[in-house]
Amino acid sequence: MDKHARASTPATAAPRLAAWPGQAGSPQPGACRFCGASLRHTVVDLGMSPLCESYVSADRANAMEPFFPLHVWVCDVCFLVQIEEYVSREEIFEEYAYFSSYSDSWLDHCRRYVDQMIPQLQLKATSRVVEVASNDGYLLQYFVARGIPVLGIEPAANVAKVAVDKGVPTLVKFFGRATAREMASNGQRADLLLGNNVLAQVPDLNDFVGGLKILLGPGGTTTIEFPHLERLIAENQFDTIYHEHFSYFSLYAAERIFAAHGLALFDVEELPTHGGSLRIYARHAEETDRPLTPRLLDVRARELAAGVNTLSYYASFEEQVRETKRQLLDFLIGAKRHGKRIVGYGAPGKGNTLLNYCGIRTDFLDFTVDRSPHKQGKFLPGTRIPIHHPDRLRDAKPDYVLILPWNLREEIIDQLGYVREWGGRFVVPIPEPRVYA
Ligand SMILES: [Zn+2]
C-alpha cells in the first residue's frame, strides 16, 4: 500500500487523533524490527512531523495536530533502515482512504504486471492469486477480467468495499501469520501471492513475512514491490520517509528477512515506479529447482560494491538532505523577493514530509491542487496549505508550480502544458531543486 504518491493521492476520510509515543510503540523501543539488535546509528533526523496522510478538514482548522519524531536508523547487524513505530497501524490504516485507482500510470503498471505474470507462471482458471493490501482492487481487477480467481486482503473497510463492488472478492483484515493460517486452513493458499508497496508499512515484519510463508502454496511464487533503498540514498529521496513507512529495504536486508522465514529470493526486477523500486520474486527455500537469476546476482553484487552492509554507506545522507533544504529555501526566498507567485501541484504523503521538514507554508506556496476529490477542500497536515481542484491553477496563473509528486514529473508537466501559456514554469524539488520551462 505505499500508498504510492501519484498524480493524485487521496486522503483519509477524517483526521484522526493519534496515540502519543510509547502508547503504540513496539514492545522494545529502539530495537531493530527484524533482528532485535539495538538501534544506535542515525541515517537522518527529519525532526518532528505530523502523520503525512492526516489531511485536515476545514472544521478542524483550529484544532491541534500531533507531531512525532521522524528519525531514521540503520541496524548495524542486519542493515535494515527503519523508523520507530509511534502510531499503531490501526490508527494509520483502518480508515486509510487511499484509493490506488486514481493514477493512470500506476494502473498501466499493474496491467502490464498481470499481462506478464499470467504466461510466466502459467496461471489459469484453477489457479489462485492473492494480494495483500489489495486496496480498491486496482490490480486484481485485471486478473478477474482474464478469468483467474483472486482474493484480496485489505484492512481499510471503506477501501475494500470499493473493490468488492467492482467484483474483486476482498477480506477485510490485517495480514500476518494468524490471517495466513486461517486462510490456509480454508484451502486458500496462493499460486501467486503478491504485495505492492505494503512491506514498508508493516510494523511487525516477522509476522508479515512469516504469514507469506504460510499462505504460499507449494510451487507458488511471491512477488513483492517496494521502493529500493539504493535509489533513496543515491537520489536523495528523503521525502519518501514518513511515519507510515516503517522500513526502507535494500535487496541485502530483504534477502536476510525472507530467508529467516524459509523463503528464498530467486529473481528481482528493477522498476521505475516511486523513484525506483524492486520487484522481488520469492519461493519456498526448499524448492531449489528455480535457481537464482543473473539479474538477482547483479543487484546483489552492485549493492555490496556500494557498501550497503557498512555504516559508512549511510553516513553522508543527513548532510545531503540538509543541503537540499537550503537550496530549496534559497530558490523560494529568491522567487518571493522578486514578487513571484508559487503554488504546489499534488498533495502526496511525500510532499508533506518535504514541506514540514523545510518549513514551507503559505508564506511560500499559496495553495496546492490535487485531482483527488477526497483531498480537495482540506489542508495539508502541519503546514495547513489549502488543497484545491486543479482548475484553480488556470485562475491563479502562478509563476512557478512546485511539483510535489516528483516521481510523476513527466506525466504532470505533460498534463499541465497550459501553464506555459502565461509563462509559468515548473519546479521539481528532488533530487535537487530544478526549474523546468
Ligand atoms: Zn537488525
CSV table of C-alpha atoms and ligand atoms in Angstrom, one decimal:
chain,number,residue,atom,x,y,z
A,1,MET,CA,0.0,0.0,0.0
A,2,ASP,CA,2.9,2.6,0.0
A,3,LYS,CA,0.4,4.4,-0.9
A,4,HIS,CA,2.1,5.4,-3.9
A,5,ALA,CA,2.5,9.1,-4.2
A,6,ARG,CA,0.9,9.6,-7.6
A,7,ALA,CA,-0.7,12.3,-9.6
A,8,SER,CA,-3.4,12.2,-7.2
A,9,THR,CA,-3.2,10.9,-3.7
A,10,PRO,CA,-6.5,10.7,-1.9
A,11,ALA,CA,-6.8,11.5,1.8
A,12,THR,CA,-8.1,10.0,4.9
A,13,ALA,CA,-11.8,10.3,5.3
A,14,ALA,CA,-11.4,12.2,8.6
A,15,PRO,CA,-8.4,13.3,10.5
A,16,ARG,CA,-7.6,11.1,13.5
A,17,LEU,CA,-6.0,11.8,16.8
A,18,ALA,CA,-3.0,9.6,17.0
A,19,ALA,CA,-1.6,7.9,20.1
A,20,TRP,CA,1.3,9.5,21.9
A,21,PRO,CA,4.7,8.0,21.8
A,22,GLY,CA,5.0,4.9,24.0
A,23,GLN,CA,1.3,4.2,23.7
A,24,ALA,CA,1.6,2.3,20.4
A,25,GLY,CA,5.3,1.7,20.2
A,26,SER,CA,7.0,-1.6,19.6
A,27,PRO,CA,7.5,-3.8,22.7
A,28,GLN,CA,11.2,-2.9,22.7
A,29,PRO,CA,11.6,0.7,21.7
A,30,GLY,CA,14.9,1.3,20.0
A,31,ALA,CA,15.2,-2.4,18.8
A,32,CYS,CA,15.5,-3.5,15.2
A,33,ARG,CA,12.1,-4.7,14.0
A,34,PHE,CA,13.7,-7.6,12.2
A,35,CYS,CA,16.7,-8.9,14.3
A,36,GLY,CA,16.1,-7.1,17.6
A,37,ALA,CA,19.5,-5.5,17.9
A,38,SER,CA,19.7,-2.0,19.5
A,39,LEU,CA,19.4,0.9,17.0
A,40,ARG,CA,22.4,3.2,17.5
A,41,HIS,CA,23.1,4.7,14.1
A,42,THR,CA,21.2,7.6,12.6
A,43,VAL,CA,20.6,7.8,8.9
A,44,VAL,CA,18.7,11.1,9.0
A,45,ASP,CA,16.7,13.0,11.6
A,46,LEU,CA,13.9,15.0,9.9
A,47,GLY,CA,12.7,16.5,13.2
A,48,MET,CA,9.1,16.4,14.3
A,49,SER,CA,6.4,15.8,11.7
A,50,PRO,CA,2.6,15.1,11.6
A,51,LEU,CA,1.2,11.9,10.1
A,52,CYS,CA,1.6,12.7,6.4
A,53,GLU,CA,-1.8,11.2,5.4
A,54,SER,CA,-3.8,13.1,8.1
A,55,TYR,CA,-5.2,15.8,5.9
A,56,VAL,CA,-7.0,18.4,7.9
A,57,SER,CA,-10.7,19.2,7.1
A,58,ALA,CA,-11.9,22.7,7.3
A,59,ASP,CA,-13.9,22.1,10.5
A,60,ARG,CA,-10.7,21.1,12.3
A,61,ALA,CA,-8.7,24.1,11.0
A,62,ASN,CA,-8.3,25.4,14.5
A,63,ALA,CA,-7.5,22.1,16.2
A,64,MET,CA,-4.1,20.9,17.3
A,65,GLU,CA,-2.2,18.2,15.5
A,66,PRO,CA,0.1,15.6,17.0
A,67,PHE,CA,3.7,15.6,15.7
A,68,PHE,CA,6.0,12.6,16.0
A,69,PRO,CA,9.8,12.3,15.6
A,70,LEU,CA,10.8,11.3,12.0
A,71,HIS,CA,14.2,9.8,12.9
A,72,VAL,CA,15.6,7.1,10.6
A,73,TRP,CA,18.0,4.5,12.0
A,74,VAL,CA,20.1,1.7,10.4
A,75,CYS,CA,20.6,-1.5,12.3
A,76,ASP,CA,24.3,-2.4,12.5
A,77,VAL,CA,23.6,-6.1,12.4
A,78,CYS,CA,21.1,-6.7,9.6
A,79,PHE,CA,21.3,-3.2,7.9
A,80,LEU,CA,17.6,-2.7,7.9
A,81,VAL,CA,16.9,1.0,7.7
A,82,GLN,CA,13.8,1.9,9.8
A,83,ILE,CA,11.9,4.3,11.9
A,84,GLU,CA,10.3,3.5,15.2
A,85,GLU,CA,6.6,2.9,15.3
A,86,TYR,CA,5.0,5.8,17.2
A,87,VAL,CA,1.5,5.2,15.9
A,88,SER,CA,-0.4,1.9,15.7
A,89,ARG,CA,-1.2,0.5,12.3
A,90,GLU,CA,-4.9,0.6,13.2
A,91,GLU,CA,-4.7,4.3,13.6
A,92,ILE,CA,-2.9,4.8,10.3
A,93,PHE,CA,-4.6,2.3,8.0
A,94,GLU,CA,-8.1,1.3,9.1
A,95,GLU,CA,-9.7,4.4,7.7
A,96,TYR,CA,-6.9,4.8,5.1
A,97,ALA,CA,-8.8,6.3,2.2
A,98,TYR,CA,-6.0,5.9,-0.2
A,99,PHE,CA,-7.6,4.8,-3.4
A,100,SER,CA,-4.9,3.3,-5.7
A,101,SER,CA,-7.1,3.7,-8.8
A,102,TYR,CA,-6.5,7.4,-9.2
A,103,SER,CA,-3.3,7.4,-11.1
A,104,ASP,CA,-3.3,6.4,-14.7
A,105,SER,CA,0.4,5.5,-14.8
A,106,TRP,CA,0.0,3.2,-11.8
A,107,LEU,CA,-2.9,1.4,-13.4
A,108,ASP,CA,-0.8,0.9,-16.5
A,109,HIS,CA,2.0,-0.6,-14.4
A,110,CYS,CA,-0.5,-3.0,-12.9
A,111,ARG,CA,-2.0,-4.1,-16.2
A,112,ARG,CA,1.5,-4.8,-17.5
A,113,TYR,CA,2.3,-6.9,-14.4
A,114,VAL,CA,-0.8,-9.0,-14.9
A,115,ASP,CA,0.0,-9.5,-18.6
A,116,GLN,CA,3.4,-10.6,-17.7
A,117,MET,CA,2.5,-12.9,-14.8
A,118,ILE,CA,-0.2,-15.0,-16.4
A,119,PRO,CA,2.1,-16.6,-19.1
A,120,GLN,CA,5.2,-16.6,-16.9
A,121,LEU,CA,3.5,-18.5,-14.0
A,122,GLN,CA,1.0,-20.3,-16.3
A,123,LEU,CA,-1.9,-19.0,-14.3
A,124,LYS,CA,-5.3,-20.4,-15.3
A,125,ALA,CA,-8.9,-20.8,-14.2
A,126,THR,CA,-7.9,-23.2,-11.4
A,127,SER,CA,-5.1,-21.0,-10.0
A,128,ARG,CA,-5.5,-18.6,-7.1
A,129,VAL,CA,-3.9,-15.1,-7.0
A,130,VAL,CA,-3.9,-13.5,-3.5
A,131,GLU,CA,-2.9,-9.9,-3.0
A,132,VAL,CA,-2.0,-8.5,0.4
A,133,ALA,CA,-3.1,-4.8,0.8
A,134,SER,CA,-5.2,-5.1,-2.3
A,135,ASN,CA,-6.7,-1.6,-1.8
A,136,ASP,CA,-9.6,-0.9,-4.1
A,137,GLY,CA,-9.0,-3.8,-6.4
A,138,TYR,CA,-6.8,-1.6,-8.7
A,139,LEU,CA,-4.7,-4.6,-9.7
A,140,LEU,CA,-6.7,-7.8,-9.0
A,141,GLN,CA,-9.4,-6.4,-11.4
A,142,TYR,CA,-7.2,-7.3,-14.3
A,143,PHE,CA,-6.8,-10.9,-13.2
A,144,VAL,CA,-10.6,-11.1,-12.8
A,145,ALA,CA,-11.0,-9.8,-16.3
A,146,ARG,CA,-8.8,-12.6,-17.5
A,147,GLY,CA,-10.8,-15.3,-15.7
A,148,ILE,CA,-8.2,-16.0,-12.9
A,149,PRO,CA,-9.6,-16.5,-9.4
A,150,VAL,CA,-8.4,-13.9,-6.9
A,151,LEU,CA,-8.7,-12.9,-3.3
A,152,GLY,CA,-7.7,-9.5,-1.9
A,153,ILE,CA,-6.8,-8.8,1.7
A,154,GLU,CA,-7.3,-5.2,2.8
A,155,PRO,CA,-7.6,-3.7,6.3
A,156,ALA,CA,-9.4,-0.5,5.3
A,157,ALA,CA,-13.1,-1.4,5.2
A,158,ASN,CA,-14.1,1.6,3.1
A,159,VAL,CA,-11.5,0.9,0.5
A,160,ALA,CA,-12.2,-2.8,0.5
A,161,LYS,CA,-15.9,-2.1,-0.2
A,162,VAL,CA,-14.9,-0.3,-3.4
A,163,ALA,CA,-13.1,-3.5,-4.5
A,164,VAL,CA,-16.0,-5.8,-3.7
A,165,ASP,CA,-18.3,-3.5,-5.6
A,166,LYS,CA,-16.2,-3.9,-8.7
A,167,GLY,CA,-16.2,-7.7,-8.4
A,168,VAL,CA,-12.9,-8.3,-6.5
A,169,PRO,CA,-13.6,-10.6,-3.5
A,170,THR,CA,-11.8,-9.0,-0.5
A,171,LEU,CA,-11.2,-10.0,3.1
A,172,VAL,CA,-11.1,-7.0,5.5
A,173,LYS,CA,-8.2,-7.9,7.7
A,174,PHE,CA,-4.6,-7.1,8.5
A,175,PHE,CA,-2.2,-9.7,7.1
A,176,GLY,CA,0.1,-11.7,9.3
A,177,ARG,CA,0.6,-15.3,10.5
A,178,ALA,CA,-2.9,-15.6,12.1
A,179,THR,CA,-4.7,-14.5,8.9
A,180,ALA,CA,-2.5,-16.7,6.8
A,181,ARG,CA,-3.2,-19.8,8.9
A,182,GLU,CA,-6.9,-19.2,8.8
A,183,MET,CA,-6.8,-18.8,5.0
A,184,ALA,CA,-4.5,-21.9,4.6
A,185,SER,CA,-6.9,-24.0,6.7
A,186,ASN,CA,-9.7,-22.9,4.4
A,187,GLY,CA,-7.8,-24.2,1.4
A,188,GLN,CA,-6.9,-20.7,0.2
A,189,ARG,CA,-3.2,-21.0,-0.4
A,190,ALA,CA,-1.9,-19.0,-3.3
A,191,ASP,CA,-0.2,-19.8,-6.5
A,192,LEU,CA,0.8,-16.2,-6.8
A,193,LEU,CA,0.9,-14.2,-3.6
A,194,LEU,CA,1.7,-10.5,-4.2
A,195,GLY,CA,2.1,-7.3,-2.2
A,196,ASN,CA,2.8,-3.9,-3.7
A,197,ASN,CA,4.2,-1.2,-1.5
A,198,VAL,CA,3.0,-2.8,1.7
A,199,LEU,CA,6.2,-4.3,3.1
A,200,ALA,CA,7.5,-0.8,4.2
A,201,GLN,CA,4.3,-0.3,6.1
A,202,VAL,CA,4.3,-3.4,8.2
A,203,PRO,CA,5.2,-2.8,11.8
A,204,ASP,CA,5.7,-6.5,12.7
A,205,LEU,CA,7.9,-7.5,9.8
A,206,ASN,CA,8.5,-11.1,11.0
A,207,ASP,CA,4.8,-11.7,11.5
A,208,PHE,CA,4.1,-10.5,7.9
A,209,VAL,CA,6.8,-12.4,6.1
A,210,GLY,CA,6.1,-15.4,8.3
A,211,GLY,CA,2.5,-15.1,7.0
A,212,LEU,CA,3.7,-15.1,3.4
A,213,LYS,CA,5.5,-18.4,4.0
A,214,ILE,CA,2.3,-20.0,5.4
A,215,LEU,CA,-0.1,-18.7,2.7
A,216,LEU,CA,2.2,-19.5,-0.3
A,217,GLY,CA,1.2,-22.8,-1.9
A,218,PRO,CA,3.6,-25.5,-3.0
A,219,GLY,CA,5.4,-24.4,-6.2
A,220,GLY,CA,3.9,-20.9,-5.7
A,221,THR,CA,5.6,-17.6,-6.3
A,222,THR,CA,5.5,-14.4,-4.2
A,223,THR,CA,6.2,-11.1,-5.7
A,224,ILE,CA,6.7,-8.0,-3.5
A,225,GLU,CA,7.4,-4.5,-4.7
A,226,PHE,CA,9.0,-1.8,-2.6
A,227,PRO,CA,11.0,1.4,-3.1
A,228,HIS,CA,14.7,0.5,-3.4
A,229,LEU,CA,16.8,1.9,-0.6
A,230,GLU,CA,19.7,2.3,-3.0
A,231,ARG,CA,17.7,4.8,-5.1
A,232,LEU,CA,16.5,6.6,-2.0
A,233,ILE,CA,20.1,7.2,-0.9
A,234,ALA,CA,21.6,7.8,-4.3
A,235,GLU,CA,18.8,10.2,-5.5
A,236,ASN,CA,18.2,12.0,-2.2
A,237,GLN,CA,14.6,10.9,-1.9
A,238,PHE,CA,14.3,11.8,1.7
A,239,ASP,CA,10.7,12.9,1.3
A,240,THR,CA,9.7,9.3,0.8
A,241,ILE,CA,10.4,8.9,4.6
A,242,TYR,CA,7.3,9.2,6.7
A,243,HIS,CA,5.7,7.7,9.7
A,244,GLU,CA,3.6,5.3,7.6
A,245,HIS,CA,6.8,3.8,6.1
A,246,PHE,CA,8.4,1.9,8.9
A,247,SER,CA,11.2,0.2,6.9
A,248,TYR,CA,13.4,1.0,3.9
A,249,PHE,CA,14.8,-2.0,2.1
A,250,SER,CA,17.9,-2.9,0.3
A,251,LEU,CA,17.9,-6.3,-1.5
A,252,TYR,CA,20.6,-7.2,1.1
A,253,ALA,CA,18.2,-6.7,4.0
A,254,ALA,CA,15.2,-8.2,2.2
A,255,GLU,CA,17.1,-11.4,1.4
A,256,ARG,CA,18.0,-11.9,5.0
A,257,ILE,CA,14.5,-11.2,6.3
A,258,PHE,CA,12.8,-13.6,3.8
A,259,ALA,CA,15.5,-16.3,4.4
A,260,ALA,CA,14.8,-16.2,8.1
A,261,HIS,CA,11.2,-17.3,7.3
A,262,GLY,CA,12.1,-20.1,4.8
A,263,LEU,CA,11.6,-18.0,1.6
A,264,ALA,CA,14.4,-17.6,-0.9
A,265,LEU,CA,14.6,-14.7,-3.3
A,266,PHE,CA,15.4,-16.1,-6.7
A,267,ASP,CA,14.8,-13.1,-9.0
A,268,VAL,CA,14.4,-9.4,-9.0
A,269,GLU,CA,13.3,-6.7,-11.4
A,270,GLU,CA,14.2,-3.1,-11.2
A,271,LEU,CA,11.2,-0.8,-11.8
A,272,PRO,CA,10.9,2.9,-12.4
A,273,THR,CA,7.9,3.2,-10.0
A,274,HIS,CA,8.1,5.5,-7.0
A,275,GLY,CA,11.5,6.8,-7.9
A,276,GLY,CA,12.9,3.3,-8.3
A,277,SER,CA,11.5,0.1,-6.9
A,278,LEU,CA,12.5,-3.6,-6.7
A,279,ARG,CA,10.1,-6.4,-7.5
A,280,ILE,CA,11.4,-9.4,-5.7
A,281,TYR,CA,10.4,-12.9,-6.5
A,282,ALA,CA,10.4,-15.4,-3.7
A,283,ARG,CA,9.7,-19.2,-3.5
A,284,HIS,CA,9.9,-21.7,-0.7
A,285,ALA,CA,13.5,-22.1,0.2
A,286,GLU,CA,13.4,-25.9,-0.2
A,287,GLU,CA,12.1,-25.7,-3.8
A,288,THR,CA,15.6,-25.4,-5.3
A,289,ASP,CA,14.5,-26.2,-8.9
A,290,ARG,CA,14.3,-22.4,-9.6
A,291,PRO,CA,17.9,-21.1,-9.4
A,292,LEU,CA,18.9,-17.5,-8.7
A,293,THR,CA,18.8,-15.4,-11.8
A,294,PRO,CA,21.7,-13.4,-13.2
A,295,ARG,CA,19.8,-10.1,-12.5
A,296,LEU,CA,19.4,-11.0,-8.9
A,297,LEU,CA,23.1,-11.7,-8.6
A,298,ASP,CA,23.8,-8.4,-10.4
A,299,VAL,CA,21.8,-6.3,-8.0
A,300,ARG,CA,23.2,-8.2,-5.0
A,301,ALA,CA,26.8,-7.6,-6.2
A,302,ARG,CA,26.1,-3.9,-7.0
A,303,GLU,CA,24.7,-3.2,-3.5
A,304,LEU,CA,27.7,-4.9,-1.9
A,305,ALA,CA,30.1,-2.9,-4.0
A,306,ALA,CA,28.3,0.3,-2.9
A,307,GLY,CA,28.7,-0.9,0.7
A,308,VAL,CA,25.0,-1.3,1.9
A,309,ASN,CA,26.4,-3.6,4.6
A,310,THR,CA,28.7,-1.0,6.0
A,311,LEU,CA,27.8,2.0,8.2
A,312,SER,CA,29.8,4.4,6.1
A,313,TYR,CA,27.3,4.0,3.2
A,314,TYR,CA,24.7,5.7,5.4
A,315,ALA,CA,26.9,8.4,7.0
A,316,SER,CA,26.7,11.2,4.5
A,317,PHE,CA,23.0,11.1,3.8
A,318,GLU,CA,21.9,13.6,6.5
A,319,GLU,CA,24.2,16.4,5.3
A,320,GLN,CA,22.9,15.8,1.7
A,321,VAL,CA,19.4,16.2,3.0
A,322,ARG,CA,20.2,19.4,4.8
A,323,GLU,CA,21.8,20.9,1.8
A,324,THR,CA,18.7,20.1,-0.3
A,325,LYS,CA,16.6,22.0,2.2
A,326,ARG,CA,19.0,25.0,2.0
A,327,GLN,CA,18.9,25.0,-1.8
A,328,LEU,CA,15.1,24.8,-2.0
A,329,LEU,CA,14.7,27.6,0.5
A,330,ASP,CA,17.2,29.7,-1.4
A,331,PHE,CA,15.1,29.3,-4.5
A,332,LEU,CA,11.8,30.0,-2.8
A,333,ILE,CA,13.1,33.1,-0.9
A,334,GLY,CA,14.6,34.4,-4.2
A,335,ALA,CA,11.4,33.9,-6.1
A,336,LYS,CA,9.3,35.6,-3.4
A,337,ARG,CA,11.7,38.6,-3.2
A,338,HIS,CA,11.1,39.0,-6.9
A,339,GLY,CA,7.3,39.1,-6.3
A,340,LYS,CA,6.7,35.7,-7.9
A,341,ARG,CA,3.6,33.6,-7.2
A,342,ILE,CA,4.2,30.0,-6.4
A,343,VAL,CA,1.7,27.2,-6.0
A,344,GLY,CA,2.0,23.4,-5.4
A,345,TYR,CA,0.9,20.5,-7.5
A,346,GLY,CA,-0.3,17.3,-5.8
A,347,ALA,CA,-0.8,16.5,-2.1
A,348,PRO,CA,1.1,13.3,-1.7
A,349,GLY,CA,2.4,12.0,1.6
A,350,LYS,CA,6.0,12.7,0.4
A,351,GLY,CA,5.0,16.4,-0.2
A,352,ASN,CA,4.1,16.6,3.5
A,353,THR,CA,7.5,15.4,4.7
A,354,LEU,CA,9.3,17.8,2.4
A,355,LEU,CA,7.2,20.8,3.3
A,356,ASN,CA,7.2,20.2,7.1
A,357,TYR,CA,11.0,19.5,7.1
A,358,CYS,CA,11.7,22.6,5.1
A,359,GLY,CA,9.2,24.8,6.9
A,360,ILE,CA,7.3,25.8,3.8
A,361,ARG,CA,3.8,27.1,4.4
A,362,THR,CA,1.5,29.6,2.8
A,363,ASP,CA,4.4,32.1,3.1
A,364,PHE,CA,5.8,30.4,0.1
A,365,LEU,CA,3.0,28.3,-1.5
A,366,ASP,CA,-0.3,30.0,-1.9
A,367,PHE,CA,-2.1,26.6,-2.2
A,368,THR,CA,-1.7,23.2,-3.8
A,369,VAL,CA,-4.0,21.3,-6.1
A,370,ASP,CA,-4.9,17.6,-6.3
A,371,ARG,CA,-7.0,15.5,-8.7
A,372,SER,CA,-8.5,13.6,-5.8
A,373,PRO,CA,-11.9,14.8,-4.6
A,374,HIS,CA,-11.1,13.2,-1.2
A,375,LYS,CA,-8.4,15.8,-0.6
A,376,GLN,CA,-9.9,18.9,-2.2
A,377,GLY,CA,-11.1,21.4,0.3
A,378,LYS,CA,-8.8,20.1,3.0
A,379,PHE,CA,-5.4,21.3,4.3
A,380,LEU,CA,-2.0,19.7,4.2
A,381,PRO,CA,-1.1,18.3,7.7
A,382,GLY,CA,1.3,20.5,9.6
A,383,THR,CA,1.8,23.2,7.0
A,384,ARG,CA,-2.0,23.8,6.6
A,385,ILE,CA,-1.6,24.7,2.9
A,386,PRO,CA,-5.1,24.5,1.3
A,387,ILE,CA,-5.8,21.9,-1.3
A,388,HIS,CA,-7.9,22.9,-4.3
A,389,HIS,CA,-9.2,21.4,-7.5
A,390,PRO,CA,-6.6,21.6,-10.4
A,391,ASP,CA,-8.8,24.1,-12.2
A,392,ARG,CA,-7.6,26.7,-9.7
A,393,LEU,CA,-4.2,26.7,-11.5
A,394,ARG,CA,-5.8,28.4,-14.5
A,395,ASP,CA,-7.3,31.1,-12.4
A,396,ALA,CA,-4.2,31.8,-10.3
A,397,LYS,CA,-1.7,31.8,-13.2
A,398,PRO,CA,1.3,31.2,-10.9
A,399,ASP,CA,4.8,31.9,-12.0
A,400,TYR,CA,6.0,28.6,-10.6
A,401,VAL,CA,4.3,25.3,-9.9
A,402,LEU,CA,6.2,23.2,-7.4
A,403,ILE,CA,5.6,19.5,-8.3
A,404,LEU,CA,5.4,17.5,-5.1
A,405,PRO,CA,5.0,14.0,-6.6
A,406,TRP,CA,8.3,14.4,-8.4
A,407,ASN,CA,8.3,10.8,-9.5
A,408,LEU,CA,5.4,11.7,-11.8
A,409,ARG,CA,7.2,14.8,-13.1
A,410,GLU,CA,6.9,14.0,-16.8
A,411,GLU,CA,3.3,12.9,-16.6
A,412,ILE,CA,2.4,16.1,-14.7
A,413,ILE,CA,4.3,18.5,-16.8
A,414,ASP,CA,2.6,17.0,-19.8
A,415,GLN,CA,-0.9,17.4,-18.3
A,416,LEU,CA,-0.1,20.9,-17.3
A,417,GLY,CA,1.2,22.1,-20.6
A,418,TYR,CA,-1.2,25.1,-20.4
A,419,VAL,CA,0.8,26.6,-17.6
A,420,ARG,CA,3.3,27.7,-20.2
A,421,GLU,CA,0.7,29.9,-21.9
A,422,TRP,CA,1.2,32.6,-19.2
A,423,GLY,CA,4.9,31.9,-18.9
A,424,GLY,CA,4.6,29.7,-15.8
A,425,ARG,CA,7.4,27.3,-15.1
A,426,PHE,CA,7.8,24.0,-13.1
A,427,VAL,CA,10.0,23.4,-10.1
A,428,VAL,CA,10.9,19.9,-9.0
A,429,PRO,CA,12.5,19.7,-5.5
A,430,ILE,CA,14.2,16.2,-5.6
A,431,PRO,CA,17.0,15.1,-6.1
A,432,GLU,CA,17.8,18.8,-6.0
A,433,PRO,CA,15.7,21.9,-6.8
A,434,ARG,CA,15.4,22.3,-10.6
A,435,VAL,CA,13.3,24.6,-12.8
A,436,TYR,CA,11.7,23.3,-16.0
A,437,ALA,CA,10.5,25.8,-18.6
B,1,ZN,ZN,18.6,-5.6,12.6
